[in-house]
mmCIF file of C-alpha atoms in Angstrom:
data_model
loop_
_atom_site.group_PDB
_atom_site.id
_atom_site.type_symbol
_atom_site.label_atom_id
_atom_site.label_comp_id
_atom_site.label_asym_id
_atom_site.label_seq_id
_atom_site.Cartn_x
_atom_site.Cartn_y
_atom_site.Cartn_z
ATOM 1 C CA MET Q 18 -28.605 23.752 11.841
ATOM 2 C CA GLU Q 19 -28.131 26.387 9.188
ATOM 3 C CA LYS Q 20 -27.580 25.528 5.586
ATOM 4 C CA GLN Q 21 -24.213 27.233 5.267
ATOM 5 C CA ASN Q 22 -22.646 25.277 8.094
ATOM 6 C CA ALA Q 23 -24.189 21.979 7.018
ATOM 7 C CA LEU Q 24 -22.940 22.366 3.476
ATOM 8 C CA TYR Q 25 -19.473 23.329 4.712
ATOM 9 C CA GLU Q 26 -19.267 20.212 6.909
ATOM 10 C CA TYR Q 27 -20.580 17.975 4.152
ATOM 11 C CA ASN Q 28 -17.980 19.172 1.642
ATOM 12 C CA LEU Q 29 -15.209 18.747 4.195
ATOM 13 C CA ARG Q 30 -16.126 15.099 4.762
ATOM 14 C CA ILE Q 31 -15.924 14.248 1.082
ATOM 15 C CA GLY Q 32 -12.885 16.423 0.391
ATOM 16 C CA ASP Q 33 -10.949 15.275 3.460
ATOM 17 C CA SER Q 34 -11.557 11.584 2.754
ATOM 18 C CA ALA Q 35 -10.251 12.013 -0.797
ATOM 19 C CA LEU Q 36 -7.250 14.040 0.364
ATOM 20 C CA VAL Q 37 -6.177 11.652 3.128
ATOM 21 C CA LEU Q 38 -6.449 8.603 0.875
ATOM 22 C CA ALA Q 39 -4.520 10.469 -1.833
ATOM 23 C CA GLN Q 40 -1.739 11.163 0.656
ATOM 24 C CA ARG Q 41 -1.671 7.487 1.680
ATOM 25 C CA LEU Q 42 -1.526 6.254 -1.930
ATOM 26 C CA SER Q 43 1.168 8.754 -2.850
ATOM 27 C CA GLU Q 44 3.362 7.210 -0.142
ATOM 28 C CA TRP Q 45 3.724 4.319 -2.600
ATOM 29 C CA SER Q 46 5.272 6.514 -5.316
ATOM 30 C CA GLY Q 47 8.619 4.987 -6.169
ATOM 31 C CA HIS Q 48 7.940 1.977 -3.902
ATOM 32 C CA GLY Q 49 5.317 0.064 -5.893
ATOM 33 C CA PRO Q 50 5.744 -3.693 -6.296
ATOM 34 C CA ILE Q 51 6.077 -3.251 -10.068
ATOM 35 C CA LEU Q 52 6.492 -0.198 -12.272
ATOM 36 C CA GLU Q 53 2.990 -0.443 -13.733
ATOM 37 C CA GLU Q 54 1.359 -0.619 -10.298
ATOM 38 C CA ASP Q 55 3.529 2.216 -9.017
ATOM 39 C CA ILE Q 56 2.092 4.365 -11.813
ATOM 40 C CA ALA Q 57 -1.444 3.085 -11.159
ATOM 41 C CA MET Q 58 -1.346 4.013 -7.461
ATOM 42 C CA SER Q 59 0.114 7.444 -8.232
ATOM 43 C CA ASN Q 60 -2.611 7.955 -10.846
ATOM 44 C CA MET Q 61 -5.292 7.092 -8.300
ATOM 45 C CA ALA Q 62 -3.692 9.467 -5.805
ATOM 46 C CA LEU Q 63 -3.779 12.268 -8.383
ATOM 47 C CA ASP Q 64 -7.448 11.540 -9.181
ATOM 48 C CA LEU Q 65 -8.274 11.774 -5.470
ATOM 49 C CA ILE Q 66 -6.364 15.043 -5.089
ATOM 50 C CA GLY Q 67 -8.567 16.341 -7.900
ATOM 51 C CA HIS Q 68 -11.691 15.309 -5.974
ATOM 52 C CA ALA Q 69 -10.323 16.895 -2.793
ATOM 53 C CA ARG Q 70 -9.559 20.161 -4.587
ATOM 54 C CA GLY Q 71 -13.094 20.416 -5.900
ATOM 55 C CA PHE Q 72 -14.851 19.752 -2.612
ATOM 56 C CA LEU Q 73 -12.439 21.757 -0.438
ATOM 57 C CA THR Q 74 -12.591 24.755 -2.778
ATOM 58 C CA TYR Q 75 -16.371 24.605 -2.555
ATOM 59 C CA ALA Q 76 -16.203 24.226 1.234
ATOM 60 C CA GLY Q 77 -14.115 27.398 1.381
ATOM 61 C CA GLN Q 78 -16.585 29.281 -0.800
ATOM 62 C CA VAL Q 79 -19.539 28.125 1.281
ATOM 63 C CA GLU Q 80 -17.780 29.086 4.499
ATOM 64 C CA GLY Q 81 -17.266 32.605 3.140
ATOM 65 C CA LYS Q 82 -14.160 33.449 5.139
ATOM 66 C CA GLY Q 83 -11.870 33.567 2.142
ATOM 67 C CA ARG Q 84 -10.172 30.234 2.845
ATOM 68 C CA SER Q 85 -8.778 28.457 -0.209
ATOM 69 C CA GLU Q 86 -8.412 24.719 -0.839
ATOM 70 C CA ASP Q 87 -4.785 25.013 0.319
ATOM 71 C CA ASP Q 88 -5.744 26.860 3.510
ATOM 72 C CA LEU Q 89 -8.179 24.083 4.357
ATOM 73 C CA ALA Q 90 -5.805 21.269 3.443
ATOM 74 C CA TYR Q 91 -2.654 22.585 5.094
ATOM 75 C CA PHE Q 92 -3.766 24.746 7.995
ATOM 76 C CA ARG Q 93 -6.354 22.639 9.802
ATOM 77 C CA ASP Q 94 -5.297 20.367 12.631
ATOM 78 C CA VAL Q 95 -6.309 16.783 13.133
ATOM 79 C CA ARG Q 96 -9.491 17.491 15.122
ATOM 80 C CA ALA Q 97 -10.747 19.715 12.298
ATOM 81 C CA TYR Q 98 -10.389 16.924 9.737
ATOM 82 C CA LYS Q 99 -13.711 15.208 8.939
ATOM 83 C CA ASN Q 100 -12.580 12.270 6.816
ATOM 84 C CA ARG Q 101 -13.806 8.712 7.264
ATOM 85 C CA MET Q 102 -11.297 6.855 9.424
ATOM 86 C CA LEU Q 103 -10.842 3.985 6.972
ATOM 87 C CA VAL Q 104 -8.713 6.146 4.653
ATOM 88 C CA GLU Q 105 -6.216 7.157 7.338
ATOM 89 C CA MET Q 106 -5.228 3.536 8.032
ATOM 90 C CA PRO Q 107 -1.542 2.959 7.218
ATOM 91 C CA ASN Q 108 -0.628 1.367 3.889
ATOM 92 C CA GLY Q 109 0.609 -1.868 5.464
ATOM 93 C CA ASP Q 110 1.471 -4.309 2.703
ATOM 94 C CA PHE Q 111 0.119 -4.139 -0.848
ATOM 95 C CA ALA Q 112 -2.893 -6.264 0.151
ATOM 96 C CA VAL Q 113 -3.923 -3.756 2.838
ATOM 97 C CA THR Q 114 -3.584 -0.863 0.393
ATOM 98 C CA MET Q 115 -5.716 -2.587 -2.253
ATOM 99 C CA MET Q 116 -8.329 -3.733 0.281
ATOM 100 C CA ARG Q 117 -8.600 -0.243 1.818
ATOM 101 C CA SER Q 118 -9.098 1.336 -1.620
ATOM 102 C CA LEU Q 119 -11.604 -1.340 -2.626
ATOM 103 C CA LEU Q 120 -13.750 -0.778 0.482
ATOM 104 C CA PHE Q 121 -13.586 2.994 0.060
ATOM 105 C CA SER Q 122 -14.018 3.071 -3.734
ATOM 106 C CA ALA Q 123 -17.135 0.917 -3.560
ATOM 107 C CA PHE Q 124 -18.598 3.403 -1.070
ATOM 108 C CA ALA Q 125 -17.490 6.509 -2.998
ATOM 109 C CA TYR Q 126 -18.765 5.037 -6.260
ATOM 110 C CA LEU Q 127 -22.272 4.589 -4.847
ATOM 111 C CA HIS Q 128 -22.138 7.923 -3.018
ATOM 112 C CA PHE Q 129 -21.107 9.969 -6.080
ATOM 113 C CA ARG Q 130 -23.658 8.152 -8.211
ATOM 114 C CA GLY Q 131 -26.347 9.278 -5.781
ATOM 115 C CA LEU Q 132 -24.998 12.831 -5.488
ATOM 116 C CA ILE Q 133 -25.319 13.425 -9.238
ATOM 117 C CA LYS Q 134 -29.019 13.985 -8.489
ATOM 118 C CA SER Q 135 -28.228 16.608 -5.831
ATOM 119 C CA ASN Q 136 -30.119 19.907 -6.038
ATOM 120 C CA ASP Q 137 -26.818 21.671 -5.467
ATOM 121 C CA GLU Q 138 -25.327 22.126 -8.920
ATOM 122 C CA THR Q 139 -21.738 22.339 -7.704
ATOM 123 C CA ILE Q 140 -21.997 19.087 -5.745
ATOM 124 C CA SER Q 141 -23.792 17.411 -8.619
ATOM 125 C CA GLY Q 142 -21.081 18.506 -11.054
ATOM 126 C CA LEU Q 143 -18.220 17.446 -8.788
ATOM 127 C CA ALA Q 144 -19.897 14.085 -8.215
ATOM 128 C CA GLU Q 145 -20.313 13.463 -11.920
ATOM 129 C CA LYS Q 146 -16.671 14.274 -12.615
ATOM 130 C CA SER Q 147 -15.387 12.182 -9.711
ATOM 131 C CA LEU Q 148 -17.614 9.207 -10.488
ATOM 132 C CA LYS Q 149 -15.756 8.283 -13.687
ATOM 133 C CA GLU Q 150 -12.427 8.118 -11.899
ATOM 134 C CA ILE Q 151 -13.687 6.296 -8.840
ATOM 135 C CA THR Q 152 -15.340 3.727 -11.126
ATOM 136 C CA TYR Q 153 -11.879 2.916 -12.423
ATOM 137 C CA HIS Q 154 -10.440 2.724 -8.892
ATOM 138 C CA LEU Q 155 -13.157 0.238 -8.002
ATOM 139 C CA ARG Q 156 -12.352 -1.897 -11.024
ATOM 140 C CA HIS Q 157 -8.598 -1.791 -10.498
ATOM 141 C CA THR Q 158 -8.725 -2.646 -6.798
ATOM 142 C CA SER Q 159 -11.412 -5.326 -7.306
ATOM 143 C CA GLN Q 160 -9.210 -7.065 -9.849
ATOM 144 C CA TRP Q 161 -6.244 -7.002 -7.501
ATOM 145 C CA VAL Q 162 -8.196 -8.256 -4.490
ATOM 146 C CA ILE Q 163 -9.594 -11.114 -6.605
ATOM 147 C CA ARG Q 164 -6.103 -12.084 -7.771
ATOM 148 C CA LEU Q 165 -4.548 -11.838 -4.325
ATOM 149 C CA GLY Q 166 -7.393 -13.768 -2.695
ATOM 150 C CA ASP Q 167 -7.486 -16.441 -5.367
ATOM 151 C CA GLY Q 168 -3.691 -16.480 -5.667
ATOM 152 C CA THR Q 169 -1.092 -18.182 -3.512
ATOM 153 C CA ASP Q 170 -1.591 -19.279 0.101
ATOM 154 C CA GLU Q 171 0.435 -16.303 1.235
ATOM 155 C CA SER Q 172 -1.389 -13.697 -0.872
ATOM 156 C CA HIS Q 173 -4.741 -15.158 0.220
ATOM 157 C CA GLN Q 174 -3.777 -14.960 3.884
ATOM 158 C CA ARG Q 175 -2.458 -11.418 3.551
ATOM 159 C CA VAL Q 176 -5.545 -10.038 1.827
ATOM 160 C CA GLN Q 177 -7.853 -11.883 4.242
ATOM 161 C CA ASN Q 178 -5.896 -10.350 7.138
ATOM 162 C CA ALA Q 179 -6.258 -6.949 5.469
ATOM 163 C CA ALA Q 180 -10.036 -7.368 5.313
ATOM 164 C CA ASN Q 181 -10.174 -8.510 8.949
ATOM 165 C CA ASP Q 182 -8.065 -5.561 10.138
ATOM 166 C CA LEU Q 183 -9.975 -2.916 8.194
ATOM 167 C CA TRP Q 184 -13.463 -4.238 8.759
ATOM 168 C CA SER Q 185 -14.176 -2.373 11.981
ATOM 169 C CA TYR Q 186 -13.906 0.882 9.991
ATOM 170 C CA THR Q 187 -16.473 -0.032 7.337
ATOM 171 C CA ASP Q 188 -19.630 0.901 9.258
ATOM 172 C CA GLU Q 189 -18.274 4.400 9.728
ATOM 173 C CA LEU Q 190 -18.428 4.993 5.980
ATOM 174 C CA PHE Q 191 -22.203 5.101 6.360
ATOM 175 C CA GLU Q 192 -22.351 7.157 9.549
ATOM 176 C CA MET Q 193 -24.640 10.188 9.366
ATOM 177 C CA ASN Q 194 -25.670 12.986 11.719
ATOM 178 C CA GLU Q 195 -27.827 16.116 11.751
ATOM 179 C CA VAL Q 196 -25.810 17.574 8.852
ATOM 180 C CA ASP Q 197 -27.029 14.746 6.647
ATOM 181 C CA GLU Q 198 -30.579 14.944 7.936
ATOM 182 C CA TYR Q 199 -30.780 18.634 7.140
ATOM 183 C CA LEU Q 200 -29.224 18.337 3.682
ATOM 184 C CA ILE Q 201 -31.302 15.294 2.747
ATOM 185 C CA GLN Q 202 -34.442 17.318 3.439
ATOM 186 C CA GLU Q 203 -33.066 20.071 1.213
ATOM 187 C CA GLY Q 204 -32.458 17.576 -1.586
ATOM 188 C CA ILE Q 205 -28.725 18.237 -1.485
ATOM 189 C CA ALA Q 206 -27.320 15.201 0.307
ATOM 190 C CA PHE Q 207 -27.904 11.529 -0.252
ATOM 191 C CA ASP Q 208 -29.200 9.126 2.386
ATOM 192 C CA LEU Q 209 -26.315 6.729 3.000
ATOM 193 C CA LYS Q 210 -28.660 4.099 4.435
ATOM 194 C CA ASN Q 211 -29.821 3.536 0.865
ATOM 195 C CA LEU Q 212 -26.314 2.546 -0.165
ATOM 196 C CA ARG Q 213 -25.595 -0.087 2.418
ATOM 197 C CA ALA Q 214 -27.257 -3.078 0.775
ATOM 198 C CA GLU Q 215 -25.671 -2.340 -2.580
ATOM 199 C CA TRP Q 216 -22.246 -1.811 -1.009
ATOM 200 C CA ASP Q 217 -22.565 -5.150 0.802
ATOM 201 C CA GLN Q 218 -23.454 -6.786 -2.484
ATOM 202 C CA LEU Q 219 -20.555 -5.203 -4.401
ATOM 203 C CA ILE Q 220 -18.074 -6.296 -1.765
ATOM 204 C CA GLU Q 221 -19.559 -9.779 -1.415
ATOM 205 C CA GLU Q 222 -19.263 -10.338 -5.167
ATOM 206 C CA VAL Q 223 -15.569 -9.457 -5.120
ATOM 207 C CA PHE Q 224 -14.942 -11.477 -1.949
ATOM 208 C CA SER Q 225 -16.699 -14.472 -3.431
ATOM 209 C CA LYS Q 226 -14.532 -14.403 -6.574
ATOM 210 C CA ALA Q 227 -11.491 -13.865 -4.354
ATOM 211 C CA THR Q 228 -12.474 -16.830 -2.125
ATOM 212 C CA LEU Q 229 -12.379 -14.463 0.866
ATOM 213 C CA ALA Q 230 -14.596 -14.627 3.928
ATOM 214 C CA VAL Q 231 -16.534 -11.474 4.814
ATOM 215 C CA PRO Q 232 -15.228 -10.683 8.306
ATOM 216 C CA VAL Q 233 -17.451 -10.570 11.353
ATOM 217 C CA VAL Q 234 -16.206 -7.911 13.740
ATOM 218 C CA GLY Q 235 -17.900 -6.896 16.943
ATOM 219 C CA TYR Q 236 -16.294 -3.507 17.517
ATOM 220 C CA LYS Q 237 -17.064 -0.723 15.047
ATOM 221 C CA SER Q 238 -15.256 2.604 15.119
ATOM 222 C CA LYS Q 239 -17.206 5.801 14.612
ATOM 223 C CA GLY Q 240 -16.654 9.519 14.707
ATOM 224 C CA GLY Q 241 -14.449 10.794 11.856
ATOM 225 C CA MET Q 242 -17.128 13.327 10.954
ATOM 226 C CA ASN Q 243 -16.863 14.717 14.497
ATOM 227 C CA GLY Q 244 -13.108 15.072 14.281
ATOM 228 C CA PHE Q 245 -12.314 11.872 16.177
ATOM 229 C CA HIS Q 246 -9.508 9.962 14.534
ATOM 230 C CA THR Q 247 -7.001 7.195 15.039
ATOM 231 C CA GLU Q 248 -3.472 7.975 16.150
ATOM 232 C CA TYR Q 249 -2.331 7.637 12.528
ATOM 233 C CA LEU Q 250 -3.938 10.779 11.098
ATOM 234 C CA GLY Q 251 -1.798 13.223 13.087
ATOM 235 C CA PHE Q 252 1.407 11.762 11.678
ATOM 236 C CA LEU Q 253 0.011 11.796 8.154
ATOM 237 C CA LEU Q 254 -0.995 15.455 8.452
ATOM 238 C CA ALA Q 255 2.344 16.407 10.026
ATOM 239 C CA GLU Q 256 4.146 15.107 6.977
ATOM 240 C CA MET Q 257 1.657 16.512 4.473
ATOM 241 C CA GLN Q 258 1.500 19.943 6.094
ATOM 242 C CA SER Q 259 5.112 20.474 7.127
ATOM 243 C CA LEU Q 260 6.259 22.332 4.015
ATOM 244 C CA PRO Q 261 3.397 24.860 3.702
ATOM 245 C CA ARG Q 262 3.569 25.480 7.452
ATOM 246 C CA SER Q 263 7.305 26.069 7.538
ATOM 247 C CA MET Q 264 7.183 28.180 4.363
ATOM 248 C CA PRO Q 265 3.716 29.742 4.142
ATOM 249 C CA ASP Q 266 2.731 31.069 0.726
ATOM 250 C CA ALA Q 267 5.732 29.398 -0.928
ATOM 251 C CA LYS Q 268 5.222 28.968 -4.661
ATOM 252 C CA TRP Q 269 6.732 26.263 -6.805
ATOM 253 C CA MET O 177 11.235 -3.248 -7.294
ATOM 254 C CA SER O 178 11.402 -7.004 -6.877
ATOM 255 C CA ASP O 179 12.200 -9.601 -9.493
ATOM 256 C CA SER O 180 8.636 -10.893 -9.455
ATOM 257 C CA THR O 181 7.896 -9.096 -12.736
ATOM 258 C CA ASN O 182 10.194 -11.621 -14.405
ATOM 259 C CA ASP O 183 7.440 -14.176 -13.942
ATOM 260 C CA TRP O 184 4.907 -12.087 -15.817
ATOM 261 C CA PRO O 185 4.612 -11.977 -19.584
ATOM 262 C CA ILE O 186 5.015 -8.796 -21.610
ATOM 263 C CA TRP O 187 2.011 -7.431 -23.480
ATOM 264 C CA GLU O 188 2.190 -5.058 -26.437
ATOM 265 C CA VAL O 189 -0.194 -2.130 -26.227
ATOM 266 C CA PHE O 190 -1.977 -0.574 -29.212
ATOM 267 C CA THR O 191 -4.015 2.601 -28.859
ATOM 268 C CA GLN O 192 -6.629 4.117 -31.140
ATOM 269 C CA LYS O 193 -6.740 7.911 -31.026
ATOM 270 C CA LYS O 194 -10.127 8.443 -32.660
ATOM 271 C CA ASP O 195 -12.915 6.578 -34.412
ATOM 272 C CA GLY O 196 -11.774 5.079 -37.687
ATOM 273 C CA ALA O 197 -8.095 5.690 -37.011
ATOM 274 C CA PRO O 198 -5.817 2.657 -36.934
ATOM 275 C CA HIS O 199 -4.592 1.205 -33.652
ATOM 276 C CA GLU O 200 -0.967 2.172 -33.243
ATOM 277 C CA HIS O 201 1.722 0.575 -31.144
ATOM 278 C CA ALA O 202 2.196 2.578 -27.938
ATOM 279 C CA GLY O 203 4.585 0.406 -25.945
ATOM 280 C CA SER O 204 4.483 -2.591 -23.654
ATOM 281 C CA VAL O 205 3.522 -3.532 -20.090
ATOM 282 C CA HIS O 206 4.034 -6.442 -17.719
ATOM 283 C CA ALA O 207 0.894 -8.177 -16.476
ATOM 284 C CA PRO O 208 -0.166 -11.583 -15.154
ATOM 285 C CA ASP O 209 -3.246 -11.828 -17.413
ATOM 286 C CA SER O 210 -5.219 -9.986 -20.083
ATOM 287 C CA GLU O 211 -7.501 -7.979 -17.781
ATOM 288 C CA MET O 212 -4.571 -6.693 -15.726
ATOM 289 C CA ALA O 213 -2.705 -5.992 -18.974
ATOM 290 C CA LEU O 214 -5.578 -3.743 -20.103
ATOM 291 C CA LEU O 215 -5.651 -1.952 -16.749
ATOM 292 C CA ASN O 216 -1.884 -1.460 -16.768
ATOM 293 C CA ALA O 217 -1.988 -0.272 -20.369
ATOM 294 C CA ARG O 218 -4.646 2.244 -19.419
ATOM 295 C CA ASP O 219 -2.558 3.541 -16.541
ATOM 296 C CA VAL O 220 0.669 3.783 -18.495
ATOM 297 C CA TYR O 221 -0.495 4.798 -21.994
ATOM 298 C CA GLY O 222 -4.113 5.888 -21.839
ATOM 299 C CA ARG O 223 -4.636 8.322 -19.043
ATOM 300 C CA ARG O 224 -4.131 11.646 -20.803
ATOM 301 C CA MET O 225 -6.753 11.396 -23.518
ATOM 302 C CA GLU O 226 -4.366 9.531 -25.811
ATOM 303 C CA ALA O 227 -6.868 6.849 -26.678
ATOM 304 C CA ILE O 228 -10.509 5.937 -27.146
ATOM 305 C CA ASN O 229 -9.772 2.238 -27.501
ATOM 306 C CA MET O 230 -6.947 -0.111 -26.626
ATOM 307 C CA TRP O 231 -5.708 -3.517 -27.626
ATOM 308 C CA VAL O 232 -3.280 -5.602 -25.652
ATOM 309 C CA VAL O 233 -1.697 -8.704 -27.093
ATOM 310 C CA LEU O 234 0.885 -11.084 -25.716
ATOM 311 C CA SER O 235 4.273 -10.124 -27.119
ATOM 312 C CA SER O 236 4.952 -13.786 -27.700
ATOM 313 C CA ALA O 237 1.941 -13.977 -30.032
ATOM 314 C CA ILE O 238 3.482 -11.493 -32.445
ATOM 315 C CA ILE O 239 5.384 -12.973 -35.370
ATOM 316 C CA ALA O 240 8.017 -10.555 -36.617
ATOM 317 C CA SER O 241 10.121 -10.590 -39.766
ATOM 318 C CA THR O 242 13.832 -11.025 -39.139
ATOM 319 C CA PRO O 243 16.610 -8.625 -40.182
ATOM 320 C CA GLU O 244 17.665 -11.223 -42.790
ATOM 321 C CA ASP O 245 14.212 -10.975 -44.367
ATOM 322 C CA MET O 246 14.719 -7.288 -45.008
ATOM 323 C CA GLY O 247 16.151 -7.587 -48.520
ATOM 324 C CA PRO O 248 13.765 -10.142 -50.038
ATOM 325 C CA PHE O 249 10.739 -8.666 -48.258
ATOM 326 C CA PHE O 250 11.109 -4.995 -48.925
ATOM 327 C CA ASP O 251 13.701 -4.202 -51.611
ATOM 328 C CA PRO O 252 11.736 -5.266 -54.725
ATOM 329 C CA ALA O 253 9.328 -2.412 -54.227
ATOM 330 C CA ASN O 254 12.060 0.177 -54.650
ATOM 331 C CA ASP O 255 12.752 -0.248 -58.354
ATOM 332 C CA LYS O 256 9.191 -0.721 -59.633
ATOM 333 C CA LEU O 257 7.579 2.674 -59.637
ATOM 334 C CA TYR O 258 4.390 1.296 -61.215
ATOM 335 C CA ARG O 259 3.650 -0.373 -57.857
ATOM 336 C CA TRP O 260 3.417 3.003 -56.212
ATOM 337 C CA PRO O 261 0.228 5.019 -56.142
ATOM 338 C CA ASN O 262 2.080 8.284 -56.786
ATOM 339 C CA SER O 263 0.294 9.085 -60.028
ATOM 340 C CA PHE O 264 -3.086 9.150 -58.330
ATOM 341 C CA LYS O 265 -4.299 12.454 -56.970
ATOM 342 C CA THR O 266 -5.875 12.511 -53.537
ATOM 343 C CA PRO O 267 -9.533 13.541 -53.875
ATOM 344 C CA GLU O 268 -10.397 16.865 -52.336
ATOM 345 C CA GLY O 269 -11.657 16.826 -48.795
ATOM 346 C CA ILE O 270 -9.954 13.560 -47.888
ATOM 347 C CA LYS O 271 -7.953 14.064 -44.738
ATOM 348 C CA GLN O 272 -6.683 10.551 -44.210
ATOM 349 C CA VAL O 273 -5.660 7.902 -46.685
#
């Protein structure tokens, strides 16, 4: 494992996860349940696009083949995407969207907080900048999950179903491989095992206030970092990439 | 957009632009409770560095003067110049009064 390749992969994982979730959230633009929430989801999408730009630009620099953030976002196919699978799950109803962002934001919040101490100044800087925004995402989605869970019978059932459906993708957030091992030794990456207990606690606190049961799921999906994805990601990328691919180098 | 927002109260949003400056009315949002009102206010009125602090207050808690009050409330000030601070000079170096 050489450093250049490890760092490239690591940046892709973070950048791709932010980009795919941003694309999902932006699907709500103009369709939010209320005007204020429509704006909130679009704001979160824009924050995540900012995170993706930072990490993908850095990935391109590390790779050293002259690829820009746009080249990486629009001209890689599904197997080359390294995002966590949780973020590619379809929006479903509003409860699914809020639950998905809660589970991911809690992870990203802890991850960025750890990465501020990275020896790599670019990663440390990007983490510090992203942390503020993801802290807000965590607060916003926590508040919604609490209200849906502790709301009506229907909202409770919907958000509990959302948790049950998404739960088999939560372990994958913490999946690591030799890229992590190498970068942890270099003081660049952060050991995700150290986050698990705190993530569990964050989620349990919200679930407890929301009167939700933490799901118990036998099957756990893995492999986003190796380019294995659900059937949903290909469709998402097809939509996101269609314009730049049909009109390369278009400016607007 | 559904009609569900009709069930939610309206909150007035006040933003403070810098330390010491007064909170100024920015607009209003719908929200089911105070915490969500603050979050919505942040998303609608506070995301582009417009504010360092925010207040939200239930619109229904605001008592407003009526158009009929206009004369008795505000007119008397117009013809009594001695009530105005115009003859005072602003001290040098004061940016805000």
